[in-house]
C-alpha positions in Angstrom: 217.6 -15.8 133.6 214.8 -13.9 132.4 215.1 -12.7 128.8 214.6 -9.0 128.1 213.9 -7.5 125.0 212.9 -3.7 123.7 210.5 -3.1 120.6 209.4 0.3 119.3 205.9 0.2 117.5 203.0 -1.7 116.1 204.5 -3.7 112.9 208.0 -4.5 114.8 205.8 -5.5 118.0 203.7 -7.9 115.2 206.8 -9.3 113.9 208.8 -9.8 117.0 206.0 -11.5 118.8 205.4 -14.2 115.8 208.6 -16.3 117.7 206.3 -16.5 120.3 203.8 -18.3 118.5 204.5 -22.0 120.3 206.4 -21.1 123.4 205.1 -22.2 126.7 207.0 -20.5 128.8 205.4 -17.2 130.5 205.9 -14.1 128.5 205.0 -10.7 130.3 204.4 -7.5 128.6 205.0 -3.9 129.3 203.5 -1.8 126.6 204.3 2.3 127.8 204.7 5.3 125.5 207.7 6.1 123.5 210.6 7.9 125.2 211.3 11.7 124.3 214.9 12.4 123.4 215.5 12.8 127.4 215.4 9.1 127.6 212.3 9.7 129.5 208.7 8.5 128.5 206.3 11.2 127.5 203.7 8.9 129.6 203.6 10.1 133.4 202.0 7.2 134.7 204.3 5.2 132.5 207.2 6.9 134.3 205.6 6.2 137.6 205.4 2.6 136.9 208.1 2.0 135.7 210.7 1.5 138.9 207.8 -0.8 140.3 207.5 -3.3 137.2 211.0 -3.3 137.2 211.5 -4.0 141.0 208.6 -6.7 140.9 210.2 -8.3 137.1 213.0 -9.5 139.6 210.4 -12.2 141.2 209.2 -13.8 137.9 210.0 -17.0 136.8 213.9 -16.9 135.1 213.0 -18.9 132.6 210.4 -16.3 131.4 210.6 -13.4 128.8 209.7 -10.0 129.1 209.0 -7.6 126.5 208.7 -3.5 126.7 206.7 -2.2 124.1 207.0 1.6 123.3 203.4 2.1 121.6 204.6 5.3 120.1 204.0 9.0 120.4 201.6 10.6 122.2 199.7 11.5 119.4 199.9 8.4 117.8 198.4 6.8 121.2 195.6 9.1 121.4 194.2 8.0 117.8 191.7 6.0 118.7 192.5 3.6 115.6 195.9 3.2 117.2 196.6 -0.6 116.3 197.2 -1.6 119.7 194.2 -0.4 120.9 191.9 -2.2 117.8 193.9 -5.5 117.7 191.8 -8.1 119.9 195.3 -9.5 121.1 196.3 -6.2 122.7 193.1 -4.5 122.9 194.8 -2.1 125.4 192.4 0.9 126.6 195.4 2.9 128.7 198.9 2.7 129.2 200.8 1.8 131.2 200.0 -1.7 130.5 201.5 -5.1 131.7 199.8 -8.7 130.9 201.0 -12.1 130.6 200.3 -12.9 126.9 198.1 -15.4 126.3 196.2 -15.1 129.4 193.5 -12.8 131.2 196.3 -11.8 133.6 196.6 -8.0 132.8 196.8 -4.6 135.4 195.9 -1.3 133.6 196.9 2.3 134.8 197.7 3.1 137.9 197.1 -0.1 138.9 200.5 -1.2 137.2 202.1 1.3 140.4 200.9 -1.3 142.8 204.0 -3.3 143.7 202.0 -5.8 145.5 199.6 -6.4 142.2 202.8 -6.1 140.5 204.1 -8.7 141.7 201.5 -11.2 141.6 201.3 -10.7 138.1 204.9 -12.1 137.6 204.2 -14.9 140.1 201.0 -16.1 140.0 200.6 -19.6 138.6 197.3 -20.2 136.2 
């Protein structure tokens, strides 16, 4: 079963992801903006994405983990010195994001609405 987990932020994404450190089982992240108090991100494309990642999450390997990342408000995503966007791990330039960690395996943007590429993210084999 694949194991889902939730973390808000830059320091709890740091410190969550250190029990990752010698794992070799696939770990996919979704990194999106933070939800409003609707429930609903305040990222449209992240909203957009979402049903699709989720949909295509149901083809990846079970024994996989799969991590949603809220970066944070909008205004704290637009800073260009956001953390996620500096640190060479995450060096993310839009969200939606999704990439297998550890890998070059990552879809950007709208590309993260294509169930197809979706898909073959959670499947594809180095």
């Amino acid at each position: 079963m694949i194991q889902k987990y939730h973390v808000e932020g830059y320091e709890q994404f740091c410190e969550f992801m250190k029990k990752f450190t010698s794992t070799d089982e696939d770990i996919h992240i979704y990194f999106t903006g933070s939800k409003l108090p609707s429930g609903i991100s305040w990222c449209s494309d992240c909203v957009k994405a979402k049903p699709i990642v989720e949909e295509a999450l149901k083809h990846a390997n079970p024994n996989s983990h799969f991590i949603v990342v809220d970066v944070g408000s909008r205004e704290i995503w637009k800073d260009r010195n956001c953390p996620f966007r500096t640190d060479p791990k995450t060096r993310l330039l839009v969200i939606p994001t999704l990439m297998r960690w550890g890998h070059p395996q990552k879809l950007e943007g709208e590309q993260c609405e294509k169930s197809e590429l979706v898909e073959m993210l959670f499947t594809d084999e180095d």
